[in-house]
Short mmCIF file of C-alpha atoms and ligand atoms in Angstrom, two decimals:
data_model
loop_
_atom_site.label_atom_id
_atom_site.label_comp_id
_atom_site.label_asym_id
_atom_site.label_seq_id
_atom_site.Cartn_x
_atom_site.Cartn_y
_atom_site.Cartn_z
CA MET A 1 5.53 6.91 9.93
CA ARG A 2 3.03 8.81 7.56
CA PHE A 3 1.37 7.21 4.30
CA ASP A 4 -0.40 9.93 2.29
CA ILE A 5 -2.48 8.10 -0.29
CA LEU A 6 -3.66 9.91 -3.57
CA THR A 7 -6.60 7.98 -5.03
CA LEU A 8 -9.75 8.41 -7.23
CA PHE A 9 -11.53 5.96 -4.85
CA PRO A 10 -10.89 7.07 -1.10
CA GLU A 11 -13.78 4.99 0.03
CA MET A 12 -12.13 1.87 -0.90
CA PHE A 13 -9.50 1.93 1.98
CA GLU A 14 -11.96 2.65 4.75
CA GLY A 15 -12.59 -1.18 5.36
CA TYR A 16 -9.24 -2.38 5.25
CA PHE A 17 -7.38 0.46 7.21
CA THR A 18 -10.12 0.50 9.94
CA HIS A 19 -9.73 -2.92 11.20
CA SER A 20 -7.27 -5.01 13.32
CA ILE A 21 -3.57 -4.14 13.38
CA LEU A 22 -3.74 -1.33 10.83
CA GLN A 23 -6.21 0.53 13.05
CA ARG A 24 -4.46 -0.17 16.37
CA ALA A 25 -1.29 0.77 14.59
CA GLN A 26 -3.11 4.26 13.94
CA ASP A 27 -4.76 4.52 17.54
CA ALA A 28 -1.23 4.11 19.09
CA GLY A 29 0.13 6.63 16.92
CA HIS A 30 2.76 4.51 15.02
CA ILE A 31 1.45 5.23 11.81
CA GLU A 32 -0.85 7.97 10.45
CA ILE A 33 -2.56 7.50 6.96
CA GLY A 34 -3.77 10.23 4.67
CA ILE A 35 -6.51 9.56 1.73
CA HIS A 36 -6.77 12.32 -0.81
CA ASN A 37 -9.33 12.23 -3.29
CA ILE A 38 -7.53 13.26 -6.46
CA ARG A 39 -10.82 14.67 -7.60
CA ASP A 40 -10.79 17.36 -4.87
CA TYR A 41 -7.70 18.75 -6.79
CA ALA A 42 -9.43 18.87 -10.32
CA PRO A 43 -10.36 22.51 -11.39
CA GLY A 44 -13.74 23.49 -12.63
CA LYS A 45 -17.23 22.67 -12.18
CA HIS A 46 -16.78 19.07 -13.53
CA ARG A 47 -13.60 18.24 -11.72
CA ILE A 48 -12.39 16.06 -14.39
CA THR A 49 -9.41 13.90 -13.68
CA ASP A 50 -9.09 11.88 -16.52
CA GLU A 51 -9.30 12.34 -20.56
CA PRO A 52 -8.55 10.17 -23.84
CA PRO A 53 -4.62 10.12 -24.37
CA TYR A 54 -3.01 12.22 -27.14
CA GLY A 55 -2.72 9.87 -30.20
CA GLY A 56 -5.89 7.82 -29.23
CA GLY A 57 -5.41 4.24 -28.42
CA GLY A 58 -8.58 4.02 -26.36
CA GLY A 59 -9.21 4.24 -22.67
CA MET A 60 -8.63 7.06 -20.44
CA VAL A 61 -5.75 8.48 -18.57
CA LEU A 62 -5.42 10.29 -15.60
CA LYS A 63 -4.48 14.01 -16.04
CA ALA A 64 -1.10 15.30 -14.46
CA GLY A 65 -2.81 18.50 -13.08
CA PRO A 66 -4.84 17.16 -10.22
CA ILE A 67 -2.02 14.80 -9.38
CA PHE A 68 0.21 17.40 -9.04
CA SER A 69 -1.76 19.55 -6.88
CA ALA A 70 -2.72 16.73 -4.68
CA ALA A 71 0.88 15.84 -4.29
CA GLU A 72 2.44 19.25 -3.76
CA THR A 73 -0.43 19.92 -1.31
CA VAL A 74 0.63 17.16 0.59
CA ILE A 75 4.26 17.94 0.16
CA ASP A 76 3.81 21.51 1.01
CA GLY A 77 1.92 20.75 4.13
CA ALA A 78 4.73 18.46 5.32
CA GLY A 79 7.11 21.20 4.70
CA SER A 80 9.57 18.78 3.24
CA SER A 81 10.49 18.21 -0.55
CA ASP A 82 12.18 14.88 0.02
CA ILE A 83 9.14 12.50 0.33
CA PRO A 84 9.17 9.59 -1.71
CA VAL A 85 6.22 9.76 -4.35
CA ILE A 86 5.61 6.19 -5.09
CA LEU A 87 3.57 5.09 -8.15
CA LEU A 88 1.75 1.72 -7.77
CA THR A 89 2.13 0.31 -11.33
CA PRO A 90 2.77 -3.28 -12.93
CA GLN A 91 5.87 -1.76 -14.56
CA GLY A 92 7.47 -1.09 -11.16
CA ARG A 93 10.06 -2.91 -9.20
CA LEU A 94 8.49 -5.93 -7.83
CA PHE A 95 7.37 -5.37 -4.28
CA SER A 96 9.10 -7.73 -1.43
CA GLN A 97 9.91 -8.01 2.10
CA GLU A 98 13.11 -6.31 1.64
CA ILE A 99 11.32 -3.26 -0.19
CA ALA A 100 8.92 -3.12 2.45
CA ALA A 101 12.00 -2.90 5.14
CA GLU A 102 13.42 -0.15 2.92
CA LEU A 103 10.18 1.85 3.15
CA ALA A 104 9.89 1.26 6.71
CA CYS A 105 12.91 3.34 7.12
CA GLU A 106 11.04 6.47 5.65
CA ALA A 107 9.30 8.81 7.76
CA HIS A 108 6.76 9.77 5.18
CA VAL A 109 5.69 8.22 1.76
CA ILE A 110 3.11 9.35 -0.79
CA LEU A 111 1.39 6.47 -2.53
CA LEU A 112 -0.18 7.45 -5.98
CA CYS A 113 -2.82 4.93 -7.22
CA GLY A 114 -3.43 4.84 -11.10
CA ARG A 115 -6.72 3.81 -12.84
CA TYR A 116 -7.77 3.18 -16.32
CA GLU A 117 -5.01 3.30 -18.77
CA GLY A 118 -2.59 4.79 -16.39
CA ILE A 119 -1.30 8.27 -15.79
CA ASP A 120 0.03 11.03 -17.84
CA GLU A 121 3.65 10.33 -18.49
CA ARG A 122 4.94 13.83 -17.13
CA VAL A 123 3.82 12.51 -13.73
CA ARG A 124 6.27 9.79 -13.96
CA GLN A 125 8.77 11.83 -15.30
CA HIS A 126 8.68 14.91 -13.05
CA LEU A 127 6.74 13.81 -9.68
CA VAL A 128 7.18 10.16 -9.05
CA THR A 129 10.45 9.25 -7.40
CA ASP A 130 9.94 5.33 -7.20
CA GLU A 131 7.47 2.85 -8.84
CA ILE A 132 6.33 -0.36 -7.27
CA SER A 133 4.41 -3.49 -8.67
CA ILE A 134 2.83 -5.71 -6.31
CA GLY A 135 2.85 -8.66 -8.75
CA ASP A 136 2.92 -9.62 -12.35
CA TYR A 137 -0.48 -9.02 -13.37
CA VAL A 138 -2.69 -6.10 -14.07
CA LEU A 139 -5.09 -4.87 -11.54
CA THR A 140 -7.93 -2.38 -12.44
CA GLY A 141 -6.50 0.27 -10.11
CA GLY A 142 -3.45 1.08 -7.62
CA GLU A 143 -5.71 1.19 -4.54
CA LEU A 144 -5.09 -2.58 -3.55
CA ALA A 145 -1.58 -2.18 -4.34
CA ALA A 146 -1.24 0.79 -1.85
CA MET A 147 -3.16 -1.31 0.86
CA VAL A 148 -0.38 -4.23 0.44
CA VAL A 149 2.28 -1.62 0.68
CA VAL A 150 1.06 -0.06 3.83
CA ASP A 151 0.14 -3.25 5.40
CA ALA A 152 3.45 -4.85 4.86
CA VAL A 153 5.55 -1.66 5.79
CA THR A 154 3.26 -1.12 9.17
CA ARG A 155 4.02 -4.64 10.50
CA LEU A 156 7.75 -3.97 10.23
CA LEU A 157 7.60 -0.72 12.10
CA PRO A 158 8.92 -0.83 15.95
CA ASP A 159 6.21 -1.92 18.30
CA VAL A 160 3.37 -2.23 16.00
CA LEU A 161 3.11 -5.97 16.30
CA GLY A 162 1.83 -7.07 20.01
CA ALA A 163 4.22 -10.00 20.32
CA ILE A 164 7.74 -8.89 20.88
CA GLY A 165 9.89 -9.47 17.84
CA ALA A 166 6.73 -11.20 15.87
CA ALA A 167 8.01 -9.55 12.73
CA ASP A 168 11.46 -10.90 13.14
CA SER A 169 10.19 -14.48 12.96
CA ASP A 170 8.10 -13.74 9.80
CA SER A 171 8.69 -15.36 6.55
CA PHE A 172 11.63 -13.65 4.74
CA SER A 173 13.03 -11.65 7.86
CA THR A 174 14.98 -14.85 8.53
CA GLY A 175 15.81 -15.80 5.13
CA LEU A 176 13.54 -18.81 5.74
CA LEU A 177 10.00 -19.62 5.44
CA GLU A 178 8.28 -19.75 8.62
CA GLY A 179 7.38 -22.93 9.99
CA PRO A 180 4.04 -24.13 10.69
CA HIS A 181 1.68 -23.09 13.46
CA TYR A 182 -0.76 -25.21 15.58
CA THR A 183 -3.30 -24.36 18.17
CA ARG A 184 -5.42 -26.46 20.52
CA PRO A 185 -6.85 -29.34 20.53
CA GLU A 186 -3.78 -31.41 20.36
CA THR A 187 -5.92 -33.80 17.97
CA PHE A 188 -8.22 -32.39 15.50
CA ARG A 189 -10.01 -34.89 13.27
CA SER A 190 -7.37 -37.41 13.97
CA TRP A 191 -4.55 -35.04 13.11
CA GLN A 192 -1.99 -34.74 15.83
CA VAL A 193 0.11 -31.64 16.58
CA PRO A 194 3.75 -32.88 15.92
CA GLY A 195 5.14 -34.24 19.13
CA VAL A 196 8.13 -31.84 19.10
CA LEU A 197 5.50 -29.14 19.42
CA ARG A 198 3.57 -30.57 22.24
CA SER A 199 6.38 -31.35 24.58
CA GLY A 200 6.62 -28.31 26.86
CA HIS A 201 3.18 -26.64 25.76
CA ALA A 202 1.35 -25.51 28.85
N1 SAM B 301 -2.24 0.19 -19.12
C1 SAM B 301 -1.40 -0.07 -17.81
C2 SAM B 301 -0.36 -0.95 -18.17
O1 SAM B 301 -0.49 -2.01 -19.09
O2 SAM B 301 0.85 -0.77 -17.40
C3 SAM B 301 -2.28 -0.78 -16.95
C4 SAM B 301 -3.09 0.27 -15.87
S1 SAM B 301 -4.08 -0.48 -14.71
C5 SAM B 301 -5.36 -1.17 -15.60
C6 SAM B 301 -4.39 0.79 -13.66
C7 SAM B 301 -3.82 1.04 -12.62
O3 SAM B 301 -3.76 -0.08 -11.68
C8 SAM B 301 -2.25 1.43 -12.73
O4 SAM B 301 -2.15 2.59 -13.11
C9 SAM B 301 -1.57 1.18 -11.64
O5 SAM B 301 -1.89 2.22 -10.53
C10 SAM B 301 -2.76 -0.01 -11.17
N2 SAM B 301 -2.04 -1.25 -10.98
C11 SAM B 301 -2.34 -2.13 -12.03
N3 SAM B 301 -1.66 -3.46 -11.93
C12 SAM B 301 -0.85 -3.37 -10.71
C13 SAM B 301 0.07 -4.06 -10.15
N4 SAM B 301 0.46 -5.32 -10.55
N5 SAM B 301 0.96 -3.41 -8.93
C14 SAM B 301 0.77 -1.97 -8.82
N6 SAM B 301 -0.22 -1.37 -9.28
C15 SAM B 301 -0.91 -1.86 -10.20
#
């Protein structure tokens, strides 16, 4: 599966995507992640990506032009016009394990990270095909939300997790919350691993 992320802050993704399961999933070819700086698609010497909105109201809004250019470059490069373009926004549908599973069926998604007061409405109307919120709170930008989506979707892809079926036993996958886990030692500060788990433990 391929994720293309459109952002004003590409460096923010470096740490999270270059460790642990997400790095291994890339190394193994299970996922590809493209990070695109929206600023690179802004015209002119100053590469302006945001402006005060019509009608005032304070704050800055991401301009439509650079976002369309960035997304269309990805879409043209992929040679497919039916790639979902997902805006991360507090007004979107609330992200869940079910939505993660739904996205895991896609071969390619584009994740658009807003900033400041948000984005030009024409991006929502004419480019975006889905809107996702990671919770009922307002973040400063969509980058954390994009990382959450990539992480939750990636672990659902076939063969990404080392232990066979590990995602099948995750909370929500079974319809139940997963039970507690214990590791050695059997007694830690007088707290014991439950007997039912100790029996048969090698
Ligand atoms: N003025 C906007 C509003 O009230 O809906 C909030 C803009 S927020 C400061 C800047 C960006 O952060 C948004 O465009 C969006 O991309 C991202 N963002 C903020 N909260 C989010 C959430 N709960 N889930 C997903 N993205 C979020």
